[in-house]
Coordinates of C-alpha atoms in Angstrom, one line a residue:
M28 CA -33.1 -13.6 59.3
H29 CA -32.5 -11.1 56.5
A30 CA -34.9 -10.8 53.7
P31 CA -33.5 -11.1 50.2
S32 CA -32.6 -7.7 48.9
A33 CA -34.6 -6.6 46.0
T34 CA -33.1 -4.3 43.3
T35 CA -35.1 -1.1 43.3
P36 CA -35.8 0.8 40.2
A37 CA -33.5 3.5 41.3
R38 CA -30.6 1.2 41.7
R39 CA -31.3 -0.4 38.2
L40 CA -31.4 3.1 36.8
R41 CA -28.1 4.1 38.3
R42 CA -26.5 0.8 37.1
A43 CA -27.7 1.5 33.6
L44 CA -26.5 5.1 33.7
L45 CA -23.0 3.9 34.8
W46 CA -22.9 1.5 31.9
L47 CA -23.9 4.2 29.4
V48 CA -21.3 6.5 30.8
A49 CA -18.6 3.8 30.6
L50 CA -19.6 3.0 27.0
A51 CA -19.6 6.5 26.0
L52 CA -16.0 7.0 27.5
L53 CA -14.8 3.9 25.7
A54 CA -16.3 5.1 22.4
W55 CA -14.6 8.6 22.9
A56 CA -11.2 6.9 23.7
A57 CA -11.6 4.6 20.6
G58 CA -12.3 7.6 18.5
W59 CA -9.5 9.7 19.8
A60 CA -7.0 6.8 19.4
W61 CA -8.2 6.1 15.8
N62 CA -7.3 9.7 14.7
Q63 CA -3.8 9.6 16.4
P64 CA -0.6 9.4 14.3
F65 CA 0.3 6.1 15.6
M66 CA -2.8 4.5 14.0
Q67 CA -1.9 5.9 10.6
T68 CA -0.9 2.4 9.3
P69 CA -4.1 0.6 10.6
R70 CA -6.2 3.4 9.1
M71 CA -4.4 3.1 5.8
L72 CA -4.8 -0.7 5.8
W73 CA -8.6 -0.3 6.5
R74 CA -8.9 2.2 3.6
V75 CA -7.1 0.2 0.9
T76 CA -8.6 -3.2 1.9
R77 CA -12.1 -1.6 1.4
M78 CA -11.1 0.0 -2.1
P79 CA -11.5 -1.8 -5.3
P80 CA -8.5 -2.8 -7.4
A81 CA -7.0 0.3 -9.2
Q82 CA -8.1 0.5 -12.9
A83 CA -6.0 3.8 -13.6
L84 CA -2.6 4.3 -12.3
P85 CA 0.0 7.0 -12.7
V86 CA 3.4 5.8 -14.1
P87 CA 5.6 5.3 -11.0
V88 CA 8.7 6.5 -12.6
E89 CA 9.1 10.2 -12.6
G90 CA 9.0 11.9 -16.1
V91 CA 8.0 8.7 -18.0
R92 CA 4.9 8.7 -20.1
A93 CA 2.8 5.4 -20.4
T94 CA 3.0 5.5 -24.1
R95 CA 6.9 4.9 -23.8
I96 CA 6.3 1.7 -22.0
A97 CA 6.4 -1.5 -24.0
A98 CA 3.7 -4.2 -23.7
T99 CA 6.0 -7.0 -22.3
F100 CA 3.7 -8.6 -19.8
G101 CA 3.6 -12.4 -20.4
A102 CA 6.7 -12.5 -22.6
P103 CA 9.0 -15.4 -22.1
R104 CA 11.8 -15.2 -19.6
G105 CA 14.0 -18.2 -19.9
R106 CA 12.6 -21.5 -20.3
D107 CA 10.4 -21.7 -17.3
R108 CA 8.8 -18.4 -16.6
T109 CA 7.2 -15.3 -18.1
H110 CA 7.3 -11.6 -17.6
A111 CA 5.0 -10.9 -14.7
G112 CA 5.0 -7.0 -15.0
V113 CA 6.4 -4.2 -17.3
D114 CA 9.8 -2.7 -17.5
I115 CA 9.9 1.1 -17.4
F116 CA 13.2 2.4 -18.7
A117 CA 14.8 5.7 -17.4
A118 CA 18.1 7.1 -16.4
R119 CA 19.9 5.6 -13.3
G120 CA 18.7 7.4 -10.3
T121 CA 15.4 8.6 -11.6
P122 CA 12.9 8.8 -8.7
V123 CA 10.4 6.0 -8.3
R124 CA 7.2 6.9 -6.6
S125 CA 4.3 5.0 -5.2
A126 CA 1.4 4.7 -7.8
T127 CA -1.2 4.1 -5.1
P128 CA -1.9 4.6 -1.5
G129 CA -0.9 1.7 0.7
V130 CA 1.4 0.2 3.3
I131 CA 4.9 -0.9 2.6
V132 CA 4.7 -4.6 3.5
S133 CA 8.3 -5.6 2.4
I134 CA 11.8 -4.1 1.5
R135 CA 14.1 -6.7 0.2
D136 CA 17.5 -6.9 -1.4
G137 CA 18.0 -10.2 -3.3
G138 CA 16.7 -12.6 -5.8
L139 CA 15.5 -11.7 -9.2
G140 CA 14.3 -8.2 -8.3
G141 CA 17.5 -7.1 -6.4
R142 CA 16.5 -4.1 -4.3
Q143 CA 12.7 -4.0 -4.2
V144 CA 9.8 -2.6 -2.4
W145 CA 6.2 -4.2 -2.0
V146 CA 3.3 -2.2 -1.2
L147 CA -0.1 -3.5 -0.2
G148 CA -2.6 -1.3 -1.9
P149 CA -6.2 -0.9 -3.2
G150 CA -8.2 -4.2 -3.5
R151 CA -5.5 -6.0 -1.4
E152 CA -3.2 -6.1 -4.3
R153 CA 0.5 -6.0 -4.0
Y154 CA 2.4 -3.6 -5.9
Y155 CA 6.1 -4.6 -6.8
Y156 CA 8.9 -2.1 -7.5
A157 CA 12.1 -3.9 -8.5
H158 CA 15.7 -3.4 -9.7
L159 CA 16.1 -0.2 -7.6
D160 CA 19.6 1.3 -7.4
D161 CA 18.6 2.4 -3.9
W162 CA 15.7 3.1 -1.4
A163 CA 14.3 6.4 -0.4
P164 CA 15.9 7.7 2.8
G165 CA 14.0 6.6 5.9
L166 CA 11.9 4.0 3.9
R167 CA 10.7 1.2 6.3
E168 CA 8.2 -1.6 6.4
G169 CA 5.0 -0.8 7.8
R170 CA 5.0 2.7 6.7
S171 CA 1.9 4.2 5.1
V172 CA 2.4 5.7 1.6
L173 CA 0.3 7.9 -0.7
P174 CA 0.5 8.3 -4.4
G175 CA 3.6 10.2 -5.3
D176 CA 5.6 9.2 -2.2
L177 CA 9.2 8.4 -3.0
L178 CA 10.1 4.7 -2.8
G179 CA 13.5 4.6 -4.4
F180 CA 15.5 5.2 -7.6
I181 CA 15.9 3.5 -10.9
G182 CA 18.8 0.9 -11.2
T183 CA 20.0 -2.4 -12.4
T184 CA 20.0 -4.7 -9.3
G185 CA 19.0 -8.3 -9.3
N186 CA 18.7 -10.0 -12.6
A187 CA 18.8 -6.7 -14.4
R188 CA 22.6 -6.3 -14.1
G189 CA 23.9 -5.6 -17.5
T190 CA 20.8 -4.3 -18.9
P191 CA 19.7 -0.5 -19.2
P192 CA 18.5 0.9 -15.9
H193 CA 14.8 0.3 -15.4
L194 CA 12.0 -0.4 -12.9
H195 CA 10.3 -3.8 -13.1
Y196 CA 6.7 -2.8 -12.1
G197 CA 4.2 -5.6 -11.2
I198 CA 0.8 -5.9 -9.6
Y199 CA -0.2 -9.1 -7.9
G200 CA -3.8 -10.0 -6.8
A201 CA -5.4 -13.1 -5.4
D202 CA -5.2 -14.7 -8.9
G203 CA -1.7 -13.9 -9.4
A204 CA 0.1 -11.2 -11.6
R205 CA -2.1 -8.8 -13.8
D206 CA -0.7 -6.5 -16.6
P207 CA -0.1 -3.1 -15.2
L208 CA 0.0 -1.3 -18.7
P209 CA -3.7 -0.9 -19.3
A210 CA -4.1 0.8 -15.9
L211 CA -1.0 2.9 -16.7
R212 CA -2.5 4.0 -20.0
A213 CA -5.8 4.7 -18.4
W214 CA -4.5 7.2 -16.1
R215 CA -5.6 10.8 -16.6
P216 CA -3.8 13.4 -14.3
P217 CA -6.2 15.3 -12.0
E218 CA -7.1 18.8 -13.3
H219 CA -6.2 21.8 -11.1

């Protein structure tokens, strides 16, 4: 008859050390993977979802000052809707740049906005860039963007046909659209 084998203190120590080595290797592998280029989008999503909503934003249209943008948020649009953003007028083809860090969650061509880009940014708000003439070369859904990254070019697509070229710029949070103009007017460029 065999006696039940008792776990010796040395065996328990060896087992505990193996577990610690395995955990250390897993932690190292996770840290290595997190810093690799293929994790850029998850890192950006982690970053922007932890940020508060932006209270000061640069104008996303190159060369346009916030003082030139009319306060049209909430203005009537037809019989059944209101303007859920601001229109930023500029010459056709003027570059449109991301105002925030974020991740491109949608690139569409259709509906009222025509050619449009949606960026998930700080505070889980969605930033809407509409009526683009064209998108930036290589733009794709799932790509991380930083403030100033090129998204597209001013145009008149969607229901903007027949109007002067402009960008419809909107910000949408959990409670719906908010007026972007106060944040655009609050922006102060960083000093060099």
